[in-house]
XYZ file of N, CA, C and O in Angstrom:
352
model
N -1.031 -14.081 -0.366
C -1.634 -12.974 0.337
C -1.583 -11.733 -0.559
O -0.558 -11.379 -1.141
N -2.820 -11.061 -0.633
C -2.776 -9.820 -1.422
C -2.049 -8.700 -0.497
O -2.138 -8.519 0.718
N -1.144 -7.869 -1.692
C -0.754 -6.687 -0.932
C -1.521 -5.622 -1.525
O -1.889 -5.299 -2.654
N -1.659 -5.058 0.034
C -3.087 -3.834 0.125
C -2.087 -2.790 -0.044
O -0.890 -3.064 0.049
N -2.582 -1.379 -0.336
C -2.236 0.396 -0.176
C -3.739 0.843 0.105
O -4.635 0.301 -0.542
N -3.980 1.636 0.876
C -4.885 2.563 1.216
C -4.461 4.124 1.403
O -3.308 4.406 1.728
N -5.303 4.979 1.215
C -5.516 6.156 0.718
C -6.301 6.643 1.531
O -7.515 6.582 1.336
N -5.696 7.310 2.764
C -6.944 8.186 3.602
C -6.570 9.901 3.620
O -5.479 10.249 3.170
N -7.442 10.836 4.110
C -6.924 11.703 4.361
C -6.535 12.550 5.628
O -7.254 11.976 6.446
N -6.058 13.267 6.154
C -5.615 13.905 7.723
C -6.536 13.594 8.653
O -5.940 12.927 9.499
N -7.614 13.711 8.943
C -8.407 13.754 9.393
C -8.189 12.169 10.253
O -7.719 11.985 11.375
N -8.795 11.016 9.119
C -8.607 9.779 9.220
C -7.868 9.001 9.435
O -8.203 7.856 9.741
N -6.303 9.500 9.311
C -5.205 9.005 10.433
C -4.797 9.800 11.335
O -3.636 9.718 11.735
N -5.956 11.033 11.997
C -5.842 10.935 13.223
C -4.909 12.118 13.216
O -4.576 12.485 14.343
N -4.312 12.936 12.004
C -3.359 13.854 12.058
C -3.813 14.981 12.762
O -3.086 15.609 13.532
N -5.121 15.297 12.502
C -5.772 16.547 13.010
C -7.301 16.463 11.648
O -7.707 15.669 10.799
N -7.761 18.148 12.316
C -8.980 18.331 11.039
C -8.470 19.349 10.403
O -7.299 19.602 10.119
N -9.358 19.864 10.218
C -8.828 21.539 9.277
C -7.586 22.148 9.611
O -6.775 21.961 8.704
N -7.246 22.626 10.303
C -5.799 23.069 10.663
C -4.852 22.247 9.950
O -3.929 22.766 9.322
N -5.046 20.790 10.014
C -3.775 20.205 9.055
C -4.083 19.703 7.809
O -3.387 18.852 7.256
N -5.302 20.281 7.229
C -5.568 19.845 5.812
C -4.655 20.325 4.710
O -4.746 19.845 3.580
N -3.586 21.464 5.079
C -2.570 21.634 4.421
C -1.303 20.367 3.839
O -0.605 20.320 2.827
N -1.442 19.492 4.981
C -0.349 18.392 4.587
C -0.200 17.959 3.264
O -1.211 17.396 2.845
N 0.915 18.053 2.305
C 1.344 17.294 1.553
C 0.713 15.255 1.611
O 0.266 14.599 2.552
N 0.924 14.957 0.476
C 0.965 13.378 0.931
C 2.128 13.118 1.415
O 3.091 13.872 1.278
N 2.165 11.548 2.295
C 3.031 11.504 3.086
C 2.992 9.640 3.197
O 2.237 9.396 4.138
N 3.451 8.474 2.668
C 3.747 7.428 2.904
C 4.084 6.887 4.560
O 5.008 7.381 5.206
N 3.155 5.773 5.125
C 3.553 5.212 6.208
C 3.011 3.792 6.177
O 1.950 3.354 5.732
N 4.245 3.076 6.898
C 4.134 1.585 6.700
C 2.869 1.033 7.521
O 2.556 1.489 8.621
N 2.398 0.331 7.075
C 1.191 -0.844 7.286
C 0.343 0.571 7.777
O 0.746 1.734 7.787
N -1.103 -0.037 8.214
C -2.150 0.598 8.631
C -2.571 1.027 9.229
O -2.711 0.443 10.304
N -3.281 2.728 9.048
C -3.481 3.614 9.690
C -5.491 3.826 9.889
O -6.453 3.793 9.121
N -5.315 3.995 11.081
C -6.877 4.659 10.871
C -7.882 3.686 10.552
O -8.208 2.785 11.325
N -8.233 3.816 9.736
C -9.747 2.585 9.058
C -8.931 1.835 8.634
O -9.486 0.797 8.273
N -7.777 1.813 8.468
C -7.269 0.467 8.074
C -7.017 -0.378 8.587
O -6.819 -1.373 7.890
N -6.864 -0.523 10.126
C -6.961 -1.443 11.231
C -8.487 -2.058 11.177
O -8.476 -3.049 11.907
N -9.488 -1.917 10.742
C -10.638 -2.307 10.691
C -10.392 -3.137 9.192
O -10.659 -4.339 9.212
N -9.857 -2.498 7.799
C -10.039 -3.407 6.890
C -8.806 -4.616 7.429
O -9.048 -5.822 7.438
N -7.710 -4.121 7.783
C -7.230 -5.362 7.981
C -7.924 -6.539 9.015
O -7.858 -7.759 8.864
N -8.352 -6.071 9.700
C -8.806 -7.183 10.548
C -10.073 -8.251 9.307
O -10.223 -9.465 9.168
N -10.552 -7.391 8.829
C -11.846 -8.304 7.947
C -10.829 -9.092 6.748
O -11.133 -10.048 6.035
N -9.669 -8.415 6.797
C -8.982 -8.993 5.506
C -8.803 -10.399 5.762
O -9.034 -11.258 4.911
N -8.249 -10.722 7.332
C -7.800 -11.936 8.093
C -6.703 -11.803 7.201
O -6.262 -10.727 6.797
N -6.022 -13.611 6.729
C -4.924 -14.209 6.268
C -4.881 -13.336 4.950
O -3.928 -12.609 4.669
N -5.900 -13.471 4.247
C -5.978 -13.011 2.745
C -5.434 -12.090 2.459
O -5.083 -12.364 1.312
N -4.806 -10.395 2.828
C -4.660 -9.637 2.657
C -3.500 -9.030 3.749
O -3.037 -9.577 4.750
N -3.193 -7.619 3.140
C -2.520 -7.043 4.487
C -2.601 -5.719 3.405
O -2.689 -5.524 2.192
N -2.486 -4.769 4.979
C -2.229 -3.687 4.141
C -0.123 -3.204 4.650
O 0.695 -3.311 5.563
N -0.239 -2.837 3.665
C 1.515 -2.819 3.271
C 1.976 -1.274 3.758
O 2.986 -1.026 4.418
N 1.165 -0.471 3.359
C 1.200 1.265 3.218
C 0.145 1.724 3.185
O -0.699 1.333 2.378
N -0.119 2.882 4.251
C -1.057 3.695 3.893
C -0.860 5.411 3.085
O -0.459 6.283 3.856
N -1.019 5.662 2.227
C -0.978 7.202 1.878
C -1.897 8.199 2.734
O -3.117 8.031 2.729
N -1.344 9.169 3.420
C -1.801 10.429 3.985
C -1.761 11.461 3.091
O -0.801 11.647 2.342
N -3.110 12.404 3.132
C -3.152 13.546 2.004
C -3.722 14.446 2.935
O -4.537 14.033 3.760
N -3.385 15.609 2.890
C -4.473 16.620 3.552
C -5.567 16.973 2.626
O -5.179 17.616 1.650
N -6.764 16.737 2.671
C -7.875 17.106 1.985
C -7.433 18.768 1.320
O -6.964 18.734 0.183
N -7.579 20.293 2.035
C -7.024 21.147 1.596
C -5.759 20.997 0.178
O -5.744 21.365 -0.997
N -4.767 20.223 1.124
C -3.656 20.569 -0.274
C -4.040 19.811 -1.393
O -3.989 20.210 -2.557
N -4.530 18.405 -0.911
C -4.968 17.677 -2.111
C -5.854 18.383 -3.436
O -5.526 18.508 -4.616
N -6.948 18.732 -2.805
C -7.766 19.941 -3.781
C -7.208 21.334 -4.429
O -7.788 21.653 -5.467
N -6.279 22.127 -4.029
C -5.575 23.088 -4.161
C -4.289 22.557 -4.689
O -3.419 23.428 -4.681
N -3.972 21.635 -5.055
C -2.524 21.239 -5.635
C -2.954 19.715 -6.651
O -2.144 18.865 -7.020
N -4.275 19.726 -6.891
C -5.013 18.689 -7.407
C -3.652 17.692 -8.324
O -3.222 16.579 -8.022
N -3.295 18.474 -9.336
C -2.408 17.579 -10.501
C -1.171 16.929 -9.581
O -0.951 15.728 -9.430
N -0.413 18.060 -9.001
C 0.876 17.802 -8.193
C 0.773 16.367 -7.301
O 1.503 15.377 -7.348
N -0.563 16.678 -6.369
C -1.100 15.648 -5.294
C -1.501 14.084 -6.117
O -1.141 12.961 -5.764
N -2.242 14.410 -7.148
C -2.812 13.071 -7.860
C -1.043 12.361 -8.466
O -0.803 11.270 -7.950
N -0.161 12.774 -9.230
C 0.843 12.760 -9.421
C 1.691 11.888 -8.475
O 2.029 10.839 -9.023
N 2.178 12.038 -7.073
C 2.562 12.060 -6.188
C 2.274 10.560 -5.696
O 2.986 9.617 -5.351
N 0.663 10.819 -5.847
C 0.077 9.404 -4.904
C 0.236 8.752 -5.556
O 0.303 7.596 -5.139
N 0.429 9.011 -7.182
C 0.087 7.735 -8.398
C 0.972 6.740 -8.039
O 0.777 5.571 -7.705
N 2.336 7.630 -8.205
C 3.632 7.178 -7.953
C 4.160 6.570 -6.956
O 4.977 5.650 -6.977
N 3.505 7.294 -5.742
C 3.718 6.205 -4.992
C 3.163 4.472 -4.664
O 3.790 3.473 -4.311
N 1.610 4.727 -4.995
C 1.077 3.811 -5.517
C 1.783 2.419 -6.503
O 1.694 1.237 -6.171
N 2.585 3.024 -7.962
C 3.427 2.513 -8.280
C 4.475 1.752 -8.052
O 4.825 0.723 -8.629
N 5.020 2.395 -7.058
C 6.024 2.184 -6.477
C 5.942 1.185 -5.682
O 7.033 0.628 -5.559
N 4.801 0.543 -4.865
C 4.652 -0.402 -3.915
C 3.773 -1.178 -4.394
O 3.175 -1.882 -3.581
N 3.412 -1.299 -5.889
C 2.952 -2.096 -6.864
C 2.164 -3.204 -5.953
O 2.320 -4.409 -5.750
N 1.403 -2.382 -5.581
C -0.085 -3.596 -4.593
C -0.610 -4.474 -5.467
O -0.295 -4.539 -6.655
N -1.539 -5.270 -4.825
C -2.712 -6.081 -5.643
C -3.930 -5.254 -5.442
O -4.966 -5.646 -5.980
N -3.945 -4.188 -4.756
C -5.352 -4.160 -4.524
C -4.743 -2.425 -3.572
O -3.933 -2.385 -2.646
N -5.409 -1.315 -4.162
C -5.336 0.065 -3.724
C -7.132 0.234 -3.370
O -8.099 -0.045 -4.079
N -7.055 0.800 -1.996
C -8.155 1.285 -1.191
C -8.449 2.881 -1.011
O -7.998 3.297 0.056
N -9.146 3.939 -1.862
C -9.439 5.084 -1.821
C -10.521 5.369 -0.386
O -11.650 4.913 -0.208
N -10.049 5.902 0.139
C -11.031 6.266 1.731
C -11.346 5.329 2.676
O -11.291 4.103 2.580
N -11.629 5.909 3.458
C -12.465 7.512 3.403
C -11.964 8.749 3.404
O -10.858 8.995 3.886
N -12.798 9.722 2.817
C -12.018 11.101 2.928
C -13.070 11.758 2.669
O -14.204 11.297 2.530
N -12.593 13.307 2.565
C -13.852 14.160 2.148
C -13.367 14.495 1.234
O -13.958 15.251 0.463
């Protein structure tokens, strides 16, 4: 079974819209948001393991810090397979 990471932003797990586009990234186990939809198409084959939360705002305004952050975490849970969005 492949291990999934996905990458959404505030909005898309449901944190809020603009008001919380300030959020830092933020790691949470298995799937959030659109990721209940890829997992279901994944069936047996896949899972998602972690999703990364970013607030669109801080992400853009803290660009290096934020890209940095996710890399690593990314790293860190050494997937088969990383999912960027949706986001704005």
């Amino acid at each position: 079974m492949l291990k999934v990471v996905h990458y959404i932003n505030q909005f898309f797990a449901n944190v809020g819209g603009e008001e919380m586009a300030h959020i830092p990234a933020e790691l949470r186990e298995g799937n959030v948001g659109p990721g209940l939809a890829f997992q279901q198409a994944f069936g047996d084959e896949a899972q998602i393991v972690a999703t990364i939360v970013c607030g669109d705002s801080y992400f853009n305004e803290n660009m290096e810090e934020a890209q940095k952050t996710i890399i690593n975490m990314v790293k860190e849970l050494q997937p088969d397979l990383f999912i960027a969005g949706p986001a704005f």
